[in-house]
Amino acid sequence: MDQFVWRVLPLLTILISFFVFFYFQNSDTAQLYPIIKLPRNQCSLLPHHHFWISSKRIVTPQGIISGSVEINEGRIVSVVEGYGKQGQSKQEEIIDYGDAVIMPGLIDVHVHLDEPGRTEWEGFDTGTRAAAAGGVTTVVDMPLNNYPTTVSKETLKLKLDAAEDKIYVDVGFWGGLVPENALNLTILDELLSAGVLGVKSFMCPSGINDFPMTTIDHIKAGLSVLAKYKRPIVVHSELVQDDGNDSEHDDNRDPHDYLTYLNTRPPSWEEAAIRQLVGVSKDTGIGGSLEGAHIHIVHLSDSSASLDLIKEAKSRGDSISVETCPHYLAFTSEEIPNGDTRFKCSPPIRDAQNKDKLWEAVLEGHIDLLTTDHSPTVPELKLLEEGDFLKAWGGISSLQFNLPVTWSYGKKYGLTIEQLSLLWSKRPAALAGIESKGTIEVGNHADIVVWQPEQEFDLDDNYPVFIKHYELSAYMGSRLSGKVLDTYVRGNLVFKDGKHAPSACGVQILAT
Ligand SMILES: NC(=O)N[C@H]1NC(=O)NC1=O
Ligand SMILES: [Zn+2]
Ligand SMILES: [Zn+2]
């Protein structure tokens, strides 16, 4: 007997060591996303660590099912058809949402949170409260509008410090590609190594002095480093052309007329920028000199020539993608009232025919994903009273309204709930390289929005809106359908019935 034990014991020890080793190997993402930072009752409006949510409409990668999602310690541990698990008896741990939709939380990869430096425009606290209230469980913050801009590992550190203990949803960060770090690639390398998910650059003036524009050569230089890290560049794709009507210096033009502004930024600007980008993206495909890098075009507005260039690049195998924003899918230039600068953004909102074509491209899958480009400012710069489209800040504030706006306008074009979920969760997660998010699947973070597509509501002064200066949002005053009921971030119920959890337990997502 003794002899047997002595033979088996070393074997057992080796086996256990292997298990322990592989367990910790696989839990490396836990370090990236600590599930619980504070006592649960402060992070969540629910006391449970382990519970089921059920409904007749759960959006899974395999389609919509009637069933239950089991959540334990922040992760999805089972997805089953039917009510709860067999033998599961504690009724209070099943939350039955009836026919409300249970869907992956939205992932908005284009949000300007403006902190530090311009917190009076928008900040981590207000911005992520708005996200939670809108069913957005992850945002990726843009590197500009904050001061200083996020263009080095030192300025990223300022961002991370500013976000500490203020975020209600998970937040990742884009760095900025500007001439300075494109000409000194060590700075860019350090920024990427510090954890930004990729970089953002402008091919035209950004409106922010310490975020200068990049030429295609700067972008090429940046891509050589991004290829090594396998991370994307996201590009504001407008290139100033001579054909833009320089209305600012034309005294006969009325700055209160939206068309005056529209004519200053024609579709040819987007086309020219994208033509240069697809000239470079040809090397991002398999076997290309920039393999591993990826070019993503932000907020496409032109649904004609620009889109054709992107389709062509995709069909030859380039690593390239494109987003558009709800405001290009909801509004048309014909409808924008005189002097209503709430609608000013760049590229501009174009005509009704362009909007129809943009929807067609979304529904046919040529546009990969949706983002807000949530970019608020203070009333003094939005110039609503003056109504001057040429001088007002360009940026639309809408983070909290992504879901109802996309749904309200999209359903008229035949958008399905599954398509909406691909556009707002799965594909944005893939672009940002955020693992474990974006779909309701076993092992993923329990990032979930529960919403009622059929429920209508008025976005009036009685509606709880959390974005800063919400009165400047172009959506205020509209009637929408698709009300967000509850939002879970890593199993924490962070928003319910107009209220947030007592503490901000979102985590910072850093690439490794
Ligand atoms: N700096 C900034 O937020 N700019 C954004 N605003 C806008 O309308 N388009 C943009 O790129
Ligand atoms: Zn932009
Ligand atoms: Zn932007």
Short mmCIF file of C-alpha atoms and ligand atoms in Angstrom, two decimals:
data_model
loop_
_atom_site.label_atom_id
_atom_site.label_comp_id
_atom_site.label_asym_id
_atom_site.label_seq_id
_atom_site.Cartn_x
_atom_site.Cartn_y
_atom_site.Cartn_z
CA MET A 1 0.00 0.00 0.00
CA ASP A 2 2.71 2.46 1.07
CA GLN A 3 4.63 1.67 -2.08
CA PHE A 4 1.54 2.41 -4.18
CA VAL A 5 1.05 5.82 -2.54
CA TRP A 6 4.68 6.78 -3.15
CA ARG A 7 4.35 5.86 -6.78
CA VAL A 8 1.07 7.72 -7.31
CA LEU A 9 1.84 10.82 -5.24
CA PRO A 10 4.48 12.33 -7.56
CA LEU A 11 2.25 11.69 -10.55
CA LEU A 12 -0.68 13.37 -8.80
CA THR A 13 1.48 16.37 -7.88
CA ILE A 14 2.57 16.78 -11.49
CA LEU A 15 -1.03 16.54 -12.68
CA ILE A 16 -2.27 19.13 -10.17
CA SER A 17 0.59 21.49 -11.09
CA PHE A 18 -0.44 21.24 -14.74
CA PHE A 19 -4.04 22.10 -13.89
CA VAL A 20 -3.02 25.07 -11.76
CA PHE A 21 -0.64 26.30 -14.47
CA PHE A 22 -3.20 26.11 -17.26
CA TYR A 23 -5.95 27.61 -15.10
CA PHE A 24 -3.89 30.75 -14.48
CA GLN A 25 -2.67 30.81 -18.09
CA ASN A 26 -6.24 31.01 -19.31
CA SER A 27 -7.36 33.56 -16.77
CA ASP A 28 -5.07 36.29 -18.13
CA THR A 29 -8.06 38.29 -19.34
CA ALA A 30 -9.24 38.45 -15.74
CA GLN A 31 -6.29 40.71 -15.15
CA LEU A 32 -7.44 42.89 -18.03
CA TYR A 33 -11.02 42.99 -16.87
CA PRO A 34 -11.31 42.56 -13.12
CA ILE A 35 -14.87 41.38 -12.67
CA ILE A 36 -15.62 42.90 -9.30
CA LYS A 37 -13.70 45.84 -7.90
CA LEU A 38 -16.10 46.96 -5.18
CA PRO A 39 -18.62 45.13 -3.03
CA ARG A 40 -21.38 43.96 -5.35
CA ASN A 41 -24.11 46.11 -3.79
CA GLN A 42 -22.22 49.22 -4.89
CA CYS A 43 -21.48 48.07 -8.44
CA SER A 44 -24.86 46.59 -9.19
CA LEU A 45 -28.51 47.29 -8.53
CA LEU A 46 -28.86 43.51 -8.01
CA PRO A 47 -27.49 41.56 -5.05
CA HIS A 48 -26.83 38.32 -6.97
CA HIS A 49 -23.51 36.99 -8.21
CA HIS A 50 -25.16 34.03 -9.88
CA PHE A 51 -28.51 34.43 -11.63
CA TRP A 52 -30.53 33.81 -14.79
CA ILE A 53 -32.22 36.30 -17.06
CA SER A 54 -34.86 34.99 -19.38
CA SER A 55 -37.02 36.27 -22.22
CA LYS A 56 -38.83 35.20 -25.35
CA ARG A 57 -36.31 37.13 -27.49
CA ILE A 58 -32.64 36.56 -26.76
CA VAL A 59 -30.24 37.58 -29.54
CA THR A 60 -27.58 34.87 -29.91
CA PRO A 61 -25.10 34.27 -32.76
CA GLN A 62 -27.37 31.38 -33.82
CA GLY A 63 -30.46 33.59 -34.02
CA ILE A 64 -33.19 34.78 -31.67
CA ILE A 65 -34.25 32.21 -29.09
CA SER A 66 -36.75 32.02 -26.27
CA GLY A 67 -34.76 30.98 -23.22
CA SER A 68 -32.43 31.97 -20.41
CA VAL A 69 -28.92 33.27 -19.96
CA GLU A 70 -27.08 32.12 -16.86
CA ILE A 71 -24.64 34.63 -15.42
CA ASN A 72 -22.01 33.86 -12.81
CA GLU A 73 -19.35 36.24 -11.51
CA GLY A 74 -19.73 38.54 -14.49
CA ARG A 75 -19.58 35.96 -17.24
CA ILE A 76 -22.16 34.12 -19.30
CA VAL A 77 -21.99 30.50 -18.18
CA SER A 78 -24.90 29.03 -20.11
CA VAL A 79 -27.45 29.96 -22.76
CA VAL A 80 -30.41 27.60 -22.83
CA GLU A 81 -33.81 27.39 -24.44
CA GLY A 82 -36.60 27.48 -21.87
CA TYR A 83 -37.03 29.00 -18.44
CA GLY A 84 -33.93 28.70 -16.24
CA LYS A 85 -31.97 25.52 -15.73
CA GLN A 86 -33.47 22.15 -14.93
CA GLY A 87 -33.57 21.71 -11.18
CA GLN A 88 -33.01 25.42 -10.61
CA SER A 89 -35.43 26.20 -7.84
CA LYS A 90 -34.68 29.65 -6.40
CA GLN A 91 -37.27 31.67 -8.29
CA GLU A 92 -35.85 34.98 -7.11
CA GLU A 93 -32.64 34.37 -9.01
CA ILE A 94 -34.42 34.24 -12.36
CA ILE A 95 -35.30 37.62 -13.78
CA ASP A 96 -37.99 37.14 -16.37
CA TYR A 97 -38.11 39.92 -18.95
CA GLY A 98 -41.14 38.52 -20.79
CA ASP A 99 -40.95 39.52 -24.45
CA ALA A 100 -38.40 42.32 -24.01
CA VAL A 101 -35.24 41.76 -26.08
CA ILE A 102 -32.07 40.53 -24.37
CA MET A 103 -29.17 41.55 -26.58
CA PRO A 104 -25.40 42.02 -26.28
CA GLY A 105 -24.65 45.51 -24.95
CA LEU A 106 -23.74 48.04 -27.63
CA ILE A 107 -20.04 48.72 -28.23
CA ASP A 108 -19.52 52.27 -29.42
CA VAL A 109 -15.99 52.64 -30.78
CA HIS A 110 -16.24 56.35 -31.63
CA VAL A 111 -16.92 58.53 -28.60
CA HIS A 112 -15.29 61.81 -27.57
CA LEU A 113 -15.24 61.92 -23.78
CA ASP A 114 -13.05 65.06 -23.69
CA GLU A 115 -11.53 64.47 -20.25
CA PRO A 116 -9.04 65.67 -19.05
CA GLY A 117 -9.04 69.26 -20.19
CA ARG A 118 -12.54 69.80 -21.59
CA THR A 119 -14.73 68.08 -19.05
CA GLU A 120 -17.20 70.93 -19.44
CA TRP A 121 -17.88 69.54 -22.96
CA GLU A 122 -18.24 65.91 -21.83
CA GLY A 123 -16.54 63.72 -19.26
CA PHE A 124 -16.07 60.15 -18.07
CA ASP A 125 -18.81 60.41 -15.44
CA THR A 126 -21.57 61.95 -17.57
CA GLY A 127 -20.53 60.21 -20.80
CA THR A 128 -20.47 56.72 -19.35
CA ARG A 129 -23.70 57.29 -17.39
CA ALA A 130 -25.29 58.22 -20.73
CA ALA A 131 -23.79 55.10 -22.30
CA ALA A 132 -25.20 52.86 -19.54
CA ALA A 133 -28.62 54.50 -19.85
CA GLY A 134 -28.54 53.82 -23.59
CA GLY A 135 -27.55 50.16 -23.35
CA VAL A 136 -23.96 50.88 -24.44
CA THR A 137 -21.75 48.66 -22.29
CA THR A 138 -18.35 49.55 -23.81
CA VAL A 139 -17.09 52.75 -25.39
CA VAL A 140 -13.77 53.45 -27.07
CA ASP A 141 -12.68 56.99 -26.37
CA MET A 142 -11.20 59.25 -29.06
CA PRO A 143 -7.78 60.86 -28.52
CA LEU A 144 -8.89 64.42 -29.21
CA ASN A 145 -11.08 67.15 -27.77
CA ASN A 146 -9.46 66.30 -24.43
CA TYR A 147 -6.44 68.41 -23.49
CA PRO A 148 -3.71 67.43 -23.88
CA THR A 149 -4.55 65.07 -26.74
CA THR A 150 -3.71 61.37 -26.32
CA VAL A 151 -0.64 61.10 -28.53
CA SER A 152 2.05 59.58 -26.27
CA LYS A 153 2.31 57.14 -23.40
CA GLU A 154 2.49 60.09 -20.99
CA THR A 155 -0.74 61.67 -22.25
CA LEU A 156 -2.44 58.24 -22.23
CA LYS A 157 -1.51 58.00 -18.55
CA LEU A 158 -3.36 61.32 -17.95
CA LYS A 159 -6.45 59.80 -19.62
CA LEU A 160 -6.27 56.65 -17.52
CA ASP A 161 -5.85 58.66 -14.31
CA ALA A 162 -8.78 60.90 -15.25
CA ALA A 163 -11.02 57.88 -15.90
CA GLU A 164 -10.17 56.15 -12.64
CA ASP A 165 -13.32 55.33 -10.59
CA LYS A 166 -15.53 57.47 -12.84
CA ILE A 167 -16.65 55.04 -15.53
CA TYR A 168 -20.00 53.23 -15.42
CA VAL A 169 -19.23 51.08 -18.47
CA ASP A 170 -15.97 49.61 -19.77
CA VAL A 171 -13.76 52.02 -21.69
CA GLY A 172 -10.99 51.43 -24.23
CA PHE A 173 -8.84 54.18 -25.75
CA TRP A 174 -7.67 55.12 -29.23
CA GLY A 175 -4.34 56.93 -29.37
CA GLY A 176 -3.75 59.73 -31.84
CA LEU A 177 -1.53 59.57 -34.91
CA VAL A 178 -0.20 63.08 -35.53
CA PRO A 179 2.86 64.27 -37.50
CA GLU A 180 4.98 64.32 -34.36
CA ASN A 181 4.67 60.61 -33.55
CA ALA A 182 4.49 59.59 -37.22
CA LEU A 183 7.90 61.20 -37.71
CA ASN A 184 9.24 59.75 -34.47
CA LEU A 185 7.91 56.21 -34.44
CA THR A 186 9.37 55.41 -31.03
CA ILE A 187 6.69 57.64 -29.48
CA LEU A 188 4.03 55.76 -31.43
CA ASP A 189 5.49 52.41 -30.49
CA GLU A 190 5.42 53.36 -26.80
CA LEU A 191 1.83 54.57 -27.08
CA LEU A 192 0.75 51.26 -28.59
CA SER A 193 2.72 49.31 -26.09
CA ALA A 194 0.99 51.28 -23.30
CA GLY A 195 -2.32 49.75 -24.42
CA VAL A 196 -4.24 51.94 -26.88
CA LEU A 197 -6.43 49.72 -29.06
CA GLY A 198 -5.19 51.42 -32.23
CA VAL A 199 -4.80 54.99 -33.45
CA LYS A 200 -6.98 57.70 -34.95
CA SER A 201 -5.91 60.37 -37.42
CA PHE A 202 -7.41 63.22 -39.42
CA MET A 203 -6.78 63.87 -43.12
CA CYS A 204 -8.20 67.40 -42.73
CA PRO A 205 -7.95 69.97 -39.90
CA SER A 206 -9.50 68.45 -36.78
CA GLY A 207 -10.75 71.65 -35.20
CA ILE A 208 -8.46 71.03 -32.23
CA ASN A 209 -5.12 72.86 -32.30
CA ASP A 210 -3.02 70.20 -30.62
CA PHE A 211 -4.30 67.47 -32.95
CA PRO A 212 -2.81 68.35 -36.35
CA MET A 213 -3.79 66.53 -39.52
CA THR A 214 -1.77 63.73 -41.09
CA THR A 215 -0.81 63.22 -44.73
CA ILE A 216 -1.03 59.81 -46.38
CA ASP A 217 2.74 59.47 -45.83
CA HIS A 218 2.28 59.93 -42.07
CA ILE A 219 -0.45 57.30 -42.21
CA LYS A 220 1.82 54.90 -44.12
CA ALA A 221 4.55 55.36 -41.53
CA GLY A 222 2.05 54.70 -38.71
CA LEU A 223 0.77 51.57 -40.43
CA SER A 224 4.23 50.03 -40.43
CA VAL A 225 4.15 50.06 -36.60
CA LEU A 226 0.46 49.11 -36.37
CA ALA A 227 1.16 46.03 -38.51
CA LYS A 228 3.53 44.78 -35.84
CA TYR A 229 0.89 45.19 -33.13
CA LYS A 230 -1.96 43.96 -35.38
CA ARG A 231 -4.06 47.00 -34.48
CA PRO A 232 -6.09 49.33 -36.70
CA ILE A 233 -5.91 52.97 -37.69
CA VAL A 234 -9.27 54.73 -37.77
CA VAL A 235 -9.27 57.70 -40.10
CA HIS A 236 -11.35 60.85 -40.43
CA SER A 237 -11.45 60.69 -44.22
CA GLU A 238 -11.98 64.11 -45.73
CA LEU A 239 -9.27 65.69 -47.89
CA VAL A 240 -9.67 69.41 -48.59
CA GLN A 241 -10.20 70.02 -52.33
CA ASP A 242 -10.42 73.25 -54.29
CA ASP A 243 -14.04 72.56 -55.17
CA GLY A 244 -15.25 73.22 -51.60
CA ASN A 245 -17.24 76.43 -51.69
CA ASP A 246 -15.31 78.79 -49.44
CA SER A 247 -18.44 80.40 -48.03
CA GLU A 248 -16.69 81.96 -45.10
CA HIS A 249 -15.18 84.45 -47.52
CA ASP A 250 -18.18 84.81 -49.74
CA ASP A 251 -20.32 87.65 -48.41
CA ASN A 252 -23.33 86.72 -50.52
CA ARG A 253 -23.88 83.41 -48.78
CA ASP A 254 -26.16 83.06 -45.80
CA PRO A 255 -24.43 81.25 -42.88
CA HIS A 256 -27.85 80.42 -41.36
CA ASP A 257 -28.75 78.36 -44.40
CA TYR A 258 -27.64 74.73 -43.93
CA LEU A 259 -26.91 74.41 -47.66
CA THR A 260 -24.21 77.06 -47.31
CA TYR A 261 -22.36 74.77 -44.90
CA LEU A 262 -23.15 71.61 -46.89
CA ASN A 263 -21.55 73.11 -49.99
CA THR A 264 -18.29 73.75 -48.13
CA ARG A 265 -17.70 70.01 -47.64
CA PRO A 266 -18.76 68.16 -50.81
CA PRO A 267 -18.61 64.34 -51.19
CA SER A 268 -15.49 64.80 -53.36
CA TRP A 269 -13.54 65.50 -50.14
CA GLU A 270 -14.44 62.09 -48.76
CA GLU A 271 -13.76 60.46 -52.12
CA ALA A 272 -10.30 62.07 -52.40
CA ALA A 273 -9.27 60.93 -48.90
CA ILE A 274 -10.57 57.41 -49.43
CA ARG A 275 -8.84 57.19 -52.81
CA GLN A 276 -5.52 57.80 -51.04
CA LEU A 277 -6.37 55.31 -48.29
CA VAL A 278 -7.27 52.49 -50.67
CA GLY A 279 -3.97 53.18 -52.43
CA VAL A 280 -2.31 52.12 -49.18
CA SER A 281 -4.75 49.46 -48.01
CA LYS A 282 -3.74 47.28 -50.99
CA ASP A 283 -0.69 46.29 -48.93
CA THR A 284 -2.71 45.28 -45.84
CA GLY A 285 -4.04 42.06 -47.38
CA ILE A 286 -2.58 38.60 -46.80
CA GLY A 287 1.05 38.52 -47.91
CA GLY A 288 1.16 42.33 -48.31
CA SER A 289 3.97 44.44 -46.86
CA LEU A 290 1.54 45.87 -44.27
CA GLU A 291 -0.16 42.59 -43.36
CA GLY A 292 -1.49 42.82 -39.81
CA ALA A 293 -2.44 46.49 -40.14
CA HIS A 294 -6.03 47.52 -40.81
CA ILE A 295 -7.59 50.74 -42.12
CA HIS A 296 -10.99 51.76 -40.81
CA ILE A 297 -12.85 54.73 -42.26
CA VAL A 298 -14.85 56.58 -39.65
CA HIS A 299 -18.24 58.24 -40.14
CA LEU A 300 -18.71 57.75 -43.89
CA SER A 301 -21.36 60.14 -45.16
CA ASP A 302 -20.99 59.89 -48.96
CA SER A 303 -22.82 56.80 -50.18
CA SER A 304 -21.69 57.08 -53.81
CA ALA A 305 -18.13 57.16 -55.18
CA SER A 306 -16.49 56.83 -51.74
CA LEU A 307 -18.43 53.70 -50.99
CA ASP A 308 -17.57 52.19 -54.39
CA LEU A 309 -13.86 52.64 -53.66
CA ILE A 310 -14.22 50.83 -50.34
CA LYS A 311 -16.23 47.97 -51.91
CA GLU A 312 -13.55 47.54 -54.55
CA ALA A 313 -10.75 47.48 -51.95
CA LYS A 314 -12.63 44.90 -49.90
CA SER A 315 -13.26 42.70 -52.90
CA ARG A 316 -9.55 42.48 -53.68
CA GLY A 317 -8.85 41.37 -50.09
CA ASP A 318 -7.62 44.56 -48.40
CA SER A 319 -7.93 44.76 -44.64
CA ILE A 320 -10.31 47.73 -44.62
CA SER A 321 -13.65 48.55 -43.02
CA VAL A 322 -16.06 51.45 -42.68
CA GLU A 323 -18.57 52.86 -40.22
CA THR A 324 -21.39 55.34 -40.50
CA CYS A 325 -23.35 57.13 -37.76
CA PRO A 326 -27.02 57.33 -36.83
CA HIS A 327 -27.26 61.03 -37.77
CA TYR A 328 -26.47 60.22 -41.42
CA LEU A 329 -29.17 57.54 -41.30
CA ALA A 330 -31.78 59.62 -39.48
CA PHE A 331 -31.59 63.14 -40.92
CA THR A 332 -31.45 64.75 -44.36
CA SER A 333 -30.12 68.12 -45.45
CA GLU A 334 -33.57 69.04 -46.78
CA GLU A 335 -35.07 68.82 -43.29
CA ILE A 336 -32.48 70.78 -41.30
CA PRO A 337 -34.11 74.02 -40.15
CA ASN A 338 -32.47 77.36 -40.80
CA GLY A 339 -29.93 78.19 -38.13
CA ASP A 340 -30.32 74.87 -36.27
CA THR A 341 -26.63 74.26 -35.56
CA ARG A 342 -27.44 71.16 -33.48
CA PHE A 343 -27.22 69.33 -36.82
CA LYS A 344 -23.75 70.57 -37.74
CA CYS A 345 -21.17 67.82 -38.04
CA SER A 346 -18.41 66.81 -40.42
CA PRO A 347 -18.64 65.28 -42.90
CA PRO A 348 -22.05 66.92 -43.22
CA ILE A 349 -25.49 65.33 -43.31
CA ARG A 350 -26.36 65.06 -47.01
CA ASP A 351 -29.61 64.77 -49.00
CA ALA A 352 -32.42 62.21 -48.79
CA GLN A 353 -31.23 60.21 -51.78
CA ASN A 354 -27.79 59.84 -50.18
CA LYS A 355 -29.43 58.69 -46.96
CA ASP A 356 -31.45 56.00 -48.74
CA LYS A 357 -28.30 54.70 -50.42
CA LEU A 358 -26.48 54.69 -47.10
CA TRP A 359 -29.21 52.53 -45.57
CA GLU A 360 -29.01 50.20 -48.56
CA ALA A 361 -25.25 49.83 -47.97
CA VAL A 362 -25.82 49.15 -44.26
CA LEU A 363 -28.43 46.49 -44.95
CA GLU A 364 -26.35 44.83 -47.67
CA GLY A 365 -23.34 44.63 -45.35
CA HIS A 366 -21.09 47.07 -47.23
CA ILE A 367 -20.97 49.29 -44.15
CA ASP A 368 -19.45 47.17 -41.41
CA LEU A 369 -20.57 48.87 -38.27
CA LEU A 370 -22.20 51.86 -36.60
CA THR A 371 -20.80 54.37 -34.12
CA THR A 372 -22.08 57.66 -32.66
CA ASP A 373 -19.20 60.08 -33.12
CA HIS A 374 -20.66 61.52 -29.93
CA SER A 375 -18.99 64.93 -29.86
CA PRO A 376 -20.70 67.48 -27.62
CA THR A 377 -19.52 70.96 -26.75
CA VAL A 378 -20.65 73.90 -24.62
CA PRO A 379 -23.56 76.17 -25.70
CA GLU A 380 -21.14 79.10 -26.24
CA LEU A 381 -19.50 77.17 -29.09
CA LYS A 382 -22.60 75.52 -30.58
CA LEU A 383 -23.97 79.03 -31.21
CA LEU A 384 -27.59 77.91 -31.31
CA GLU A 385 -28.90 81.44 -30.77
CA GLU A 386 -26.68 82.96 -33.42
CA GLY A 387 -27.50 80.07 -35.78
CA ASP A 388 -24.28 80.43 -37.77
CA PHE A 389 -23.50 77.09 -39.43
CA LEU A 390 -20.05 78.22 -40.51
CA LYS A 391 -18.81 79.27 -37.07
CA ALA A 392 -20.58 76.73 -34.82
CA TRP A 393 -18.81 73.66 -33.40
CA GLY A 394 -19.28 70.61 -35.61
CA GLY A 395 -20.33 67.61 -33.59
CA ILE A 396 -23.54 65.79 -32.72
CA SER A 397 -24.30 64.63 -29.24
CA SER A 398 -26.18 61.34 -29.14
CA LEU A 399 -24.43 58.55 -27.21
CA GLN A 400 -27.50 57.65 -25.15
CA PHE A 401 -29.78 57.42 -28.19
CA ASN A 402 -27.86 54.98 -30.42
CA LEU A 403 -30.20 52.07 -29.95
CA PRO A 404 -33.62 53.74 -30.24
CA VAL A 405 -32.49 55.99 -33.10
CA THR A 406 -31.02 53.13 -35.15
CA TRP A 407 -34.11 51.05 -34.51
CA SER A 408 -36.70 53.79 -35.08
CA TYR A 409 -35.26 54.80 -38.45
CA GLY A 410 -33.89 51.39 -39.45
CA LYS A 411 -37.07 49.36 -39.09
CA LYS A 412 -38.66 51.42 -41.86
CA TYR A 413 -35.87 50.21 -44.15
CA GLY A 414 -36.25 46.57 -43.03
CA LEU A 415 -33.42 46.46 -40.45
CA THR A 416 -33.71 43.36 -38.26
CA ILE A 417 -32.77 43.09 -34.59
CA GLU A 418 -30.02 40.59 -35.49
CA GLN A 419 -28.52 43.00 -38.03
CA LEU A 420 -28.67 45.80 -35.48
CA SER A 421 -26.77 43.65 -33.02
CA LEU A 422 -24.05 42.79 -35.56
CA LEU A 423 -23.62 46.47 -36.42
CA TRP A 424 -23.52 47.68 -32.84
CA SER A 425 -21.83 44.83 -30.95
CA LYS A 426 -20.10 42.00 -32.75
CA ARG A 427 -18.34 43.96 -35.51
CA PRO A 428 -17.23 46.90 -33.32
CA ALA A 429 -15.75 44.39 -30.82
CA ALA A 430 -13.81 42.77 -33.66
CA LEU A 431 -12.49 46.12 -34.94
CA ALA A 432 -11.25 47.14 -31.50
CA GLY A 433 -9.86 43.67 -30.80
CA ILE A 434 -11.93 43.43 -27.64
CA GLU A 435 -12.15 39.76 -26.84
CA SER A 436 -14.94 38.29 -24.73
CA LYS A 437 -17.45 40.94 -25.67
CA GLY A 438 -19.98 41.58 -28.43
CA THR A 439 -22.04 38.39 -28.42
CA ILE A 440 -24.17 36.40 -25.97
CA GLU A 441 -22.06 33.26 -25.82
CA VAL A 442 -20.74 31.05 -23.05
CA GLY A 443 -17.50 32.46 -21.65
CA ASN A 444 -18.16 36.03 -22.74
CA HIS A 445 -18.63 38.95 -20.38
CA ALA A 446 -22.24 39.38 -19.34
CA ASP A 447 -22.56 42.77 -21.09
CA ILE A 448 -26.24 42.96 -21.89
CA VAL A 449 -28.94 45.43 -22.82
CA VAL A 450 -32.59 44.61 -22.22
CA TRP A 451 -34.89 46.72 -24.37
CA GLN A 452 -38.41 46.89 -25.66
CA PRO A 453 -38.48 47.57 -29.43
CA GLU A 454 -42.22 48.28 -29.45
CA GLN A 455 -42.21 50.82 -26.62
CA GLU A 456 -42.35 54.43 -27.81
CA PHE A 457 -41.24 57.47 -25.84
CA ASP A 458 -40.76 61.20 -26.25
CA LEU A 459 -37.28 62.63 -25.86
CA ASP A 460 -38.54 65.66 -23.98
CA ASP A 461 -37.38 67.51 -20.88
CA ASN A 462 -38.97 64.84 -18.64
CA TYR A 463 -36.85 62.07 -20.12
CA PRO A 464 -33.77 61.16 -18.05
CA VAL A 465 -30.87 62.13 -20.35
CA PHE A 466 -27.32 62.01 -19.00
CA ILE A 467 -25.14 63.40 -21.83
CA LYS A 468 -23.72 66.84 -21.11
CA HIS A 469 -25.65 69.75 -22.60
CA TYR A 470 -28.30 67.33 -23.81
CA GLU A 471 -30.46 70.26 -24.88
CA LEU A 472 -27.96 70.72 -27.73
CA SER A 473 -28.56 67.21 -29.06
CA ALA A 474 -30.23 67.08 -32.48
CA TYR A 475 -32.49 64.27 -31.24
CA MET A 476 -34.19 66.17 -28.42
CA GLY A 477 -37.86 66.68 -29.18
CA SER A 478 -38.23 63.53 -31.24
CA ARG A 479 -40.45 60.53 -30.60
CA LEU A 480 -38.58 57.23 -30.76
CA SER A 481 -39.30 53.57 -30.37
CA GLY A 482 -37.09 51.04 -28.62
CA LYS A 483 -36.81 51.81 -24.95
CA VAL A 484 -33.79 50.62 -22.96
CA LEU A 485 -34.96 48.95 -19.75
CA ASP A 486 -31.90 47.43 -18.04
CA THR A 487 -28.15 47.43 -18.73
CA TYR A 488 -25.64 44.90 -17.36
CA VAL A 489 -21.87 45.35 -17.51
CA ARG A 490 -19.98 42.16 -16.62
CA GLY A 491 -23.03 40.93 -14.74
CA ASN A 492 -23.49 44.16 -12.78
CA LEU A 493 -26.90 45.76 -13.27
CA VAL A 494 -25.56 49.28 -13.85
CA PHE A 495 -28.76 50.97 -15.01
CA LYS A 496 -32.45 50.39 -14.35
CA ASP A 497 -35.56 52.59 -14.40
CA GLY A 498 -33.64 55.80 -14.94
CA LYS A 499 -31.18 55.06 -12.13
CA HIS A 500 -27.52 54.03 -12.06
CA ALA A 501 -25.71 51.71 -9.66
CA PRO A 502 -24.26 53.60 -6.66
CA SER A 503 -20.64 53.23 -7.84
CA ALA A 504 -18.84 53.41 -11.15
CA CYS A 505 -17.38 49.94 -11.66
CA GLY A 506 -16.43 50.08 -15.33
CA VAL A 507 -12.89 49.01 -16.17
CA GLN A 508 -10.29 50.33 -18.54
CA ILE A 509 -9.61 48.07 -21.50
CA LEU A 510 -5.95 48.08 -22.46
CA ALA A 511 -4.50 46.06 -25.31
CA THR A 512 -1.66 43.72 -24.46
N1 LIG B 1 -13.06 67.01 -33.11
C1 LIG B 1 -14.26 66.37 -33.31
O1 LIG B 1 -14.87 65.88 -32.39
N2 LIG B 1 -14.71 66.35 -34.56
C2 LIG B 1 -15.86 65.62 -34.92
N3 LIG B 1 -17.04 66.36 -34.98
C3 LIG B 1 -17.63 66.14 -36.16
O2 LIG B 1 -18.71 66.60 -36.51
N4 LIG B 1 -16.88 65.41 -36.94
C4 LIG B 1 -15.76 65.11 -36.29
O3 LIG B 1 -14.80 64.53 -36.74
ZN ZN B 2 -14.14 62.75 -37.40
ZN ZN B 3 -15.14 61.90 -33.96
#
